[in-house]
Amino acid sequence: MSVPDPRTVADLFRARADDPAPGLVVGERTWSWREVVAECDRRAEWLREWGPGGGRNVGLLLDNGPDYLFSLGAVALSGHVAVALNSTRSSIELAGDLAHTDVALVFADRPFTADVPVVDVETADWSVAGEPPTAPRTTADDLLVLMFTSGSTARPKAVRHSHRHLVRRATGLVVDAGLDADSTVYLAMPMFHAGTMAGLLVPAIMVGATIATRPRFSASNFAVDVRRFGATHTTFVGRTLHYILAQDPEPEPEAGSSLRVAIGNGAADADIAAFAARFGCRVVDVYGTTEGAISLRRGPDNPPGSLGIAVAGDVRILDPRTGRECPRAVRGPDGEFGTLGPEVGEMVRVDGPGNFEGYWNNPEADAERLRDGRYWSGDLAWRDEAGNFYFAGRAGGMVRVDGENLSPHRIETAVGDRPEVGDCVVFAVPDPGSDDALMIVLTAPGGLDPATFFDGLVAEGALSRKEVPRFVRVTAAIPRTATQKLLGRGLQGERWHTTDPVWWRPDTRAAFRPLTAADAAALDEAIRRTGRPLAG
């Protein structure tokens, strides 16, 4: 397949200026690419009049839809910088994001108050008073977008993405996903997310594919939208495939649908197989971060549970304390990795930062990621003798119990695979002893007895006895990000102070029992006496 290689995202839009083919479909409305670019140009002129010279930061507080595409195009064509704001964050959090990223103007599709001008895109007058200044010539190295990390484990950081970065990623994805002008990409995930913007939005502009979307992700409408739009490609993140599969199948066979490729990351093996069978499509699971430094891909030949192999750069697993490479796990004659298990370290790109262009105004975070000419991902993993990588959690998320480091991710995977459980998150809470205690928060629509449940997992070998949490909280729903990642930070801060039922074991040898108000007060007092902070 011939892939165009323009220098900037502005060039991608300009290449579509005379294209009469369908460019955008939202609801019952269709815009040709010619109409899309004309509207982008109109708003770009307004932006150039507002801020001649370009390079100023414009916040996009928008749901998926025409205004997002028009606004992104306007920013690219006017030489400004888009700040892809997470529309699900609170007003206080957004105020902090605006201040941190030096936003000078906000495009919004909802009532919003800020310390900078806010333009209501649904009522705005985009006319200009006179001839707007000529747009500065955009180069491939110019910054185009600031995209925030997910914030599921720490405060979101604003990642720099130049035109070159996005074009380079789009060029590869056009080939990997088999995109062309006859494709229809369904953007089910938010456009402010890197997996959507870099994963399908920019590649679709590059080849002139049709973009179809709805304001927000809807698992119940996914199959309906695929059929209605004739979607050939879509994106996913984490458990979104699981939520789609939980919906009743459509009356018409979904395996005969138009969908050819779903591309994303973080899905469980069982969900990948079930989704591919249900929709008759190929699922491409790619490990990648918002920073774009490391990319891993798995296919049918990679082992179950793995992230696959690196597709670019020299990626290794290093001991963060010594910098040495961790030995690869070797399977024994029985196909298992042995009783001690693999050695976990941090995933590091040792030949440089790759596509990572740094964070906005955050030298401390830059220094944490880039050390000794290497890109330290902050993700824990291990590697087998064939070179496959396996995710083990976030570097700051390991929990130390009785002198041993445990991976919350491993426990979440073992628990989440059980049919009794919907969602679950595992994290550390303070322990009156010297280390941490494990707490799990889960949903169990049909009810769950912690003692029987965890005894079963231990008997099956899915968990060790030490990996059984001390605290089990059963709740109706776990908060999620806009891309359906589970948020554990707020729950960690609440600990056992909740109206939800909580079971606990007073020590690791005891049986589970309901946690009472007296138990909670005694725990708090015991932790205060140790001098440890009560916050999780």
XYZ file of C-alpha atoms in Angstrom:
536
model
C 0.000 0.000 0.000
C 1.258 3.456 -0.875
C 1.294 5.707 2.196
C 1.536 9.494 1.812
C 4.253 11.121 3.879
C 3.400 14.804 4.405
C 5.451 16.793 6.868
C 2.701 18.180 9.095
C -0.847 17.483 10.200
C -1.779 20.799 8.545
C -0.632 19.225 5.274
C -2.953 16.274 5.931
C -5.935 18.607 6.174
C -4.894 20.628 3.112
C -4.650 17.422 1.067
C -8.373 16.832 1.711
C -9.495 20.352 0.708
C -10.979 19.284 -2.647
C -12.047 15.778 -1.633
C -15.814 15.273 -2.184
C -15.849 11.918 -0.376
C -17.588 11.568 3.015
C -15.262 12.837 5.727
C -17.329 12.896 8.927
C -20.564 11.257 10.045
C -22.241 12.140 13.354
C -25.801 10.979 13.918
C -27.744 11.588 10.715
C -25.412 14.337 9.423
C -22.588 13.759 6.931
C -19.867 16.260 5.933
C -17.656 15.741 2.905
C -13.923 16.195 3.424
C -14.217 19.373 1.341
C -16.797 20.717 3.803
C -14.731 19.620 6.803
C -11.616 21.437 5.625
C -13.609 24.533 4.641
C -14.980 24.770 8.188
C -11.506 24.165 9.633
C -10.183 26.995 7.432
C -12.954 29.340 8.582
C -12.124 28.762 12.227
C -8.380 28.914 11.499
C -8.825 32.430 10.112
C -10.672 33.397 13.297
C -7.829 31.955 15.373
C -5.183 33.807 13.375
C -7.050 37.062 13.979
C -7.308 36.240 17.684
C -3.677 35.274 18.090
C -1.482 36.257 15.143
C 1.841 34.500 14.961
C 0.517 31.159 16.145
C 2.038 28.944 18.796
C -0.406 29.886 21.573
C -2.177 27.133 23.486
C -5.886 26.574 22.808
C -7.795 24.258 25.131
C -10.298 21.837 23.569
C -13.004 21.000 26.118
C -15.215 19.066 23.733
C -16.967 15.740 23.388
C -16.498 13.690 20.237
C -18.215 15.316 17.279
C -17.807 17.793 14.440
C -16.556 20.610 16.669
C -13.607 18.531 17.847
C -12.462 17.790 14.300
C -13.106 21.373 13.149
C -11.224 22.771 16.149
C -8.257 20.432 15.774
C -8.023 21.320 12.088
C -8.271 25.037 12.861
C -5.443 24.814 15.377
C -3.246 22.855 12.941
C -3.905 25.257 10.057
C -3.417 28.403 12.149
C -0.113 27.326 13.677
C -1.391 27.186 17.250
C -1.209 24.369 19.814
C -4.173 22.268 20.939
C -4.459 21.203 24.575
C -6.621 18.073 24.570
C -8.526 18.539 27.830
C -10.187 15.572 29.512
C -13.865 16.513 29.463
C -14.694 14.202 32.390
C -12.460 15.993 34.914
C -13.945 18.276 37.554
C -13.935 22.068 37.177
C -11.231 22.342 39.857
C -9.044 19.773 38.097
C -9.588 21.472 34.745
C -8.612 24.848 36.206
C -5.320 23.280 37.287
C -4.811 21.726 33.844
C -5.415 25.083 32.133
C -2.974 26.905 34.384
C -0.293 24.228 34.042
C -0.460 24.162 30.226
C -0.620 27.967 29.793
C -3.929 27.832 27.918
C -4.861 31.262 26.550
C -8.261 30.370 25.048
C -10.758 27.525 25.459
C -13.129 26.054 22.888
C -15.990 24.430 24.833
C -19.312 22.761 24.057
C -20.725 23.216 27.571
C -21.046 26.022 30.131
C -17.583 26.563 31.520
C -15.947 29.354 33.502
C -12.208 29.941 33.381
C -9.627 32.664 33.956
C -9.151 32.870 30.169
C -11.677 33.537 27.360
C -14.050 30.633 26.674
C -15.659 30.270 23.235
C -18.953 28.390 23.040
C -18.412 26.510 19.772
C -22.144 25.886 19.314
C -23.035 29.599 19.201
C -19.754 31.226 18.150
C -19.563 33.693 15.251
C -16.466 32.659 13.280
C -16.478 35.666 10.974
C -13.421 37.939 10.965
C -13.347 41.737 10.805
C -10.801 42.011 8.021
C -8.002 40.112 6.353
C -6.500 37.866 9.057
C -2.738 37.654 9.365
C -1.034 35.069 7.205
C -0.503 31.819 9.036
C 3.129 31.153 9.912
C 4.706 28.309 7.990
C 4.317 25.255 10.198
C 7.252 22.859 10.358
C 7.305 19.194 11.289
C 9.098 20.005 14.550
C 6.450 22.475 15.703
C 4.312 21.430 18.644
C 0.716 20.587 17.708
C -0.980 18.888 20.674
C -0.553 18.473 24.404
C -2.227 15.220 25.475
C -2.599 14.242 29.102
C -1.680 10.885 30.565
C -4.666 8.969 31.947
C -4.270 9.946 35.599
C -5.403 6.508 36.781
C -2.363 6.174 39.089
C -1.016 9.737 39.426
C -1.816 13.316 38.478
C -2.060 13.545 34.661
C 0.980 14.964 32.867
C 0.791 16.931 29.608
C 2.776 15.140 26.893
C 4.189 17.100 23.952
C 3.284 15.870 20.436
C 4.789 17.599 17.416
C 3.433 17.382 13.889
C 6.303 15.022 13.076
C 5.410 12.716 15.968
C 1.762 12.374 14.960
C 2.491 11.987 11.247
C 5.120 9.334 11.965
C 2.760 7.324 14.157
C -0.093 7.719 11.683
C 2.053 6.468 8.811
C 2.769 3.210 10.618
C -0.810 2.712 11.731
C -2.186 3.212 8.216
C -0.194 0.151 7.176
C -0.808 -1.903 10.335
C -4.575 -1.357 10.278
C -4.976 -1.572 6.490
C -6.588 1.863 6.255
C -7.513 3.445 2.928
C -9.984 5.944 1.509
C -12.761 3.319 1.482
C -12.442 2.695 5.230
C -14.843 4.008 7.860
C -13.289 4.485 11.300
C -15.633 4.504 14.280
C -14.178 6.567 17.114
C -15.830 5.030 20.162
C -13.172 6.355 22.565
C -12.667 10.090 23.318
C -10.734 12.093 20.756
C -8.654 13.677 23.530
C -7.091 10.266 24.204
C -3.801 9.456 22.450
C -5.059 6.029 21.398
C -7.865 7.696 19.439
C -6.135 10.798 18.104
C -2.873 9.117 17.089
C -4.375 5.655 16.653
C -7.172 6.344 14.161
C -8.130 10.025 13.866
C -4.922 11.342 12.295
C -4.431 8.171 10.171
C -7.994 8.587 8.841
C -7.257 12.188 7.807
C -4.046 10.981 6.160
C -5.799 8.555 3.775
C -9.173 10.291 3.495
C -11.145 7.607 5.336
C -14.605 8.432 6.705
C -14.708 9.280 10.421
C -17.839 8.272 12.357
C -18.391 8.988 16.040
C -20.800 9.700 18.881
C -20.286 12.157 21.781
C -19.292 9.515 24.342
C -18.563 5.812 24.527
C -21.642 3.606 24.741
C -21.245 -0.153 25.081
C -24.960 -0.700 24.455
C -24.848 1.232 21.164
C -21.533 -0.089 19.866
C -22.874 -2.876 17.619
C -25.729 -0.637 16.449
C -23.268 2.091 15.453
C -20.941 -0.334 13.673
C -23.851 -1.535 11.537
C -25.327 1.952 11.006
C -22.038 3.556 9.955
C -20.664 0.524 8.119
C -17.593 0.849 10.337
C -14.493 -1.050 9.235
C -12.117 0.063 12.029
C -12.438 1.049 15.682
C -10.316 1.608 18.775
C -10.507 0.289 22.326
C -8.751 0.733 25.668
C -8.542 -1.781 28.495
C -11.882 -3.308 29.417
C -14.002 -1.616 26.757
C -14.171 -4.876 24.793
C -15.397 -6.584 27.960
C -18.185 -4.033 28.400
C -19.248 -4.408 24.759
C -19.307 -8.202 25.043
C -21.523 -7.932 28.133
C -24.303 -6.532 25.930
C -26.870 -8.870 24.392
C -25.943 -9.766 20.797
C -27.734 -7.943 18.022
C -30.564 -9.819 16.253
C -28.502 -9.759 13.056
C -25.322 -11.869 13.231
C -22.527 -9.542 14.353
C -19.841 -11.790 12.824
C -21.172 -10.690 9.440
C -20.645 -7.019 10.287
C -18.472 -4.601 8.346
C -15.873 -4.401 11.120
C -12.423 -5.567 10.013
C -9.975 -4.261 12.630
C -10.164 -3.175 16.279
C -6.922 -1.614 17.455
C -6.084 -0.711 21.046
C -4.383 -1.944 24.181
C -4.902 -3.588 27.531
C -7.642 -6.107 26.660
C -7.762 -9.533 28.286
C -6.976 -12.519 26.076
C -10.439 -13.990 26.573
C -12.086 -10.705 25.555
C -9.882 -10.410 22.458
C -10.830 -13.894 21.310
C -14.531 -13.422 22.082
C -14.696 -9.997 20.401
C -12.922 -11.255 17.277
C -15.337 -14.200 17.040
C -18.445 -12.133 17.733
C -17.668 -9.417 15.167
C -15.623 -11.481 12.726
C -12.722 -9.026 12.861
C -9.025 -8.853 13.658
C -8.087 -7.435 17.067
C -4.688 -5.728 17.187
C -3.532 -5.303 20.775
C -0.675 -2.808 21.065
C 1.084 -1.741 24.258
C 1.844 1.929 23.989
C 1.967 4.951 26.245
C 0.749 8.490 25.677
C 4.438 9.421 25.498
C 4.935 7.197 22.433
C 8.414 5.959 23.417
C 7.725 2.214 23.583
C 5.453 0.149 21.388
C 4.847 -3.569 21.816
C 2.542 -5.698 19.721
C 1.128 -9.148 20.198
C -0.397 -11.449 17.647
C -1.726 -14.994 17.452
C 1.789 -16.440 17.818
C 2.546 -14.656 21.100
C 1.768 -16.475 24.375
C -1.512 -15.789 26.198
C -1.197 -12.977 28.703
C 1.844 -11.408 27.048
C 2.217 -7.915 25.606
C 4.085 -9.363 22.638
C 7.397 -8.059 21.357
C 8.893 -4.624 20.724
C 8.199 -3.202 17.271
C 10.793 -0.427 17.476
C 13.884 0.315 19.508
C 15.874 -1.709 22.033
C 13.496 -2.409 24.927
C 14.673 -4.346 27.982
C 13.671 -5.127 31.555
C 16.073 -3.467 33.991
C 16.451 -3.569 37.746
C 15.696 0.079 38.704
C 18.120 -0.119 41.636
C 21.178 -1.404 39.775
C 20.381 -0.751 36.124
C 21.280 -4.333 35.217
C 19.106 -6.326 32.850
C 16.830 -8.812 34.578
C 17.263 -12.414 33.450
C 14.567 -13.739 31.167
C 12.195 -16.359 32.518
C 12.768 -19.884 31.205
C 9.976 -22.416 30.941
C 10.580 -25.810 32.420
C 9.621 -29.159 30.865
C 6.077 -28.697 32.178
C 5.756 -25.372 30.371
C 5.727 -23.383 33.620
C 8.234 -20.777 34.807
C 9.101 -22.450 38.108
C 8.139 -21.884 41.726
C 10.120 -18.653 42.130
C 8.503 -17.063 39.111
C 10.029 -14.507 36.738
C 12.171 -11.581 37.842
C 10.231 -8.325 37.538
C 11.887 -5.036 36.624
C 11.075 -1.777 34.860
C 10.480 -1.647 31.113
C 13.157 0.609 29.611
C 14.023 1.723 26.107
C 17.802 1.735 26.309
C 18.542 3.326 22.899
C 16.937 6.677 23.708
C 13.533 8.332 24.055
C 12.051 7.156 20.750
C 9.093 9.395 19.916
C 8.909 10.897 23.419
C 9.274 14.673 23.132
C 8.956 15.537 26.797
C 6.281 16.884 29.116
C 5.029 20.449 29.146
C 6.689 22.555 31.823
C 7.554 19.538 33.984
C 11.340 19.081 34.192
C 11.014 16.770 37.199
C 8.838 14.340 35.230
C 11.203 14.610 32.239
C 14.144 13.724 34.478
C 12.248 10.767 35.926
C 11.526 9.376 32.454
C 14.905 10.104 30.844
C 17.886 8.862 32.821
C 21.313 7.982 31.451
C 20.067 8.406 27.899
C 17.361 5.799 28.494
C 13.579 6.056 28.611
C 12.235 4.556 31.851
C 8.555 3.781 31.281
C 7.426 3.499 34.899
C 5.823 0.157 34.024
C 6.901 -3.063 35.677
C 7.221 -6.137 33.503
C 9.137 -9.322 32.910
C 10.291 -11.122 29.794
C 10.443 -14.727 28.689
C 13.253 -16.442 26.817
C 11.504 -15.860 23.470
C 11.488 -12.076 24.028
C 7.816 -11.655 24.942
C 7.019 -8.976 27.529
C 4.485 -9.428 30.366
C 2.961 -6.506 32.281
C 3.338 -6.570 36.080
C 1.983 -3.179 37.170
C 3.144 0.378 37.701
C 6.537 1.010 39.296
C 4.921 2.971 42.109
C 2.089 0.496 42.526
C 3.877 -2.524 43.986
C 2.704 -3.455 47.458
C 5.130 -4.762 50.098
C 3.534 -7.409 52.312
C 5.532 -9.323 54.931
C 8.794 -8.261 53.293
C 7.759 -9.326 49.780
C 6.825 -7.148 46.805
C 3.466 -8.108 45.297
C 1.893 -6.972 42.030
C -1.656 -5.567 42.257
C -1.995 -6.126 38.503
C -1.444 -9.873 38.882
C -4.084 -10.072 41.620
C -6.556 -7.948 39.613
C -6.104 -10.240 36.623
C -6.675 -13.426 38.637
C -9.749 -12.013 40.399
C -11.172 -10.225 37.355
C -11.119 -13.438 35.299
C -13.678 -15.026 37.613
C -17.309 -14.949 36.428
C -18.549 -13.769 39.837
C -16.600 -10.502 39.517
C -17.347 -7.507 37.321
C -14.596 -4.924 37.952
C -11.849 -4.849 40.571
C -8.915 -2.714 41.702
C -6.176 -3.635 44.181
C -3.989 -1.202 46.128
C -2.010 -0.717 49.340
C -3.503 0.600 52.555
C -1.626 1.369 55.787
C -0.948 -1.540 58.106
C -0.169 -1.193 61.814
C 2.807 -3.485 61.126
C 5.933 -2.565 59.238
C 4.624 -3.054 55.700
C 1.447 -2.461 53.722
C -1.802 -4.379 53.572
C -3.623 -5.350 50.393
C -7.133 -4.083 49.790
C -9.389 -5.028 46.888
C -12.522 -3.207 45.792
C -14.750 -5.199 43.466
C -18.199 -5.438 41.982
C -20.041 -8.746 42.252
C -23.559 -8.510 40.799
C -24.554 -11.933 42.112
C -22.967 -11.542 45.528
C -19.723 -12.999 46.829
C -18.444 -14.734 49.962
C -14.796 -13.618 50.346
C -13.647 -16.682 52.278
C -14.990 -19.203 49.778
C -13.967 -17.087 46.805
C -10.319 -16.571 47.755
C -9.891 -20.085 49.132
C -10.919 -21.288 45.682
C -8.353 -19.090 43.936
C -5.596 -20.329 46.236
C -6.608 -23.973 45.765
C -6.499 -23.520 41.980
C -3.057 -21.938 42.165
C -4.322 -18.655 40.699
C -3.113 -16.780 43.815
C -0.665 -17.513 46.581
C -1.903 -17.272 50.147
C 0.156 -14.093 50.592
C -1.641 -12.482 47.630
C -5.046 -12.802 49.268
C -6.082 -9.251 50.311
C -6.560 -8.352 53.964
C -9.549 -6.133 53.076
C -12.352 -6.829 50.604
C -14.842 -4.095 49.749
C -17.839 -4.938 47.566
C -19.336 -1.919 45.833
C -21.979 -1.173 43.222
C -19.619 0.518 40.756
C -15.976 1.579 40.493
C -15.232 5.024 39.047
C -13.708 5.024 35.574
C -11.839 7.449 33.375
C -13.355 8.542 30.052
C -11.514 5.639 28.412
C -13.029 3.181 30.889
C -9.877 2.685 32.966
C -10.725 1.954 36.587
C -9.816 4.680 39.079
C -8.467 3.388 42.358
C -6.906 6.553 43.813
C -10.076 7.896 45.422
C -11.015 4.478 46.792
C -7.528 4.088 48.222
C -7.950 7.314 50.138
C -11.299 6.145 51.576
C -9.847 2.793 52.703
C -12.416 1.111 54.985
C -14.408 4.309 55.628
C -17.407 3.563 53.433
C -21.041 2.496 53.643
C -20.199 -0.454 51.371
C -19.745 -3.825 53.073
C -16.090 -4.520 53.921
C -14.655 -7.840 55.064
C -11.230 -8.153 56.645
C -8.757 -10.524 58.239
C -7.209 -9.173 61.463
C -4.007 -10.941 60.406
C -2.925 -12.998 57.419
C -3.757 -16.280 59.179
C -7.268 -15.302 60.243
C -10.561 -15.913 58.439
C -12.565 -13.117 56.810
C -15.149 -11.369 58.955
C -17.256 -8.190 58.502
C -15.410 -5.006 59.432
C -17.296 -3.120 62.151
C -17.149 0.562 63.058
C -15.203 -0.408 66.184
C -12.718 -2.357 64.029
C -12.228 0.661 61.756
C -11.651 3.008 64.693
C -9.163 0.593 66.248
C -7.275 0.291 62.959
C -7.065 4.070 62.605
C -5.754 4.458 66.134
C -3.173 1.683 65.701
C -1.898 3.309 62.509
C -1.732 6.742 64.173
C 0.478 5.266 66.894
C 2.961 4.067 64.264
C 3.321 7.596 62.899
C 2.412 6.416 59.407
C 0.036 8.609 57.366
C -3.550 7.455 57.364
C -3.959 8.252 53.684
C -3.638 5.189 51.464
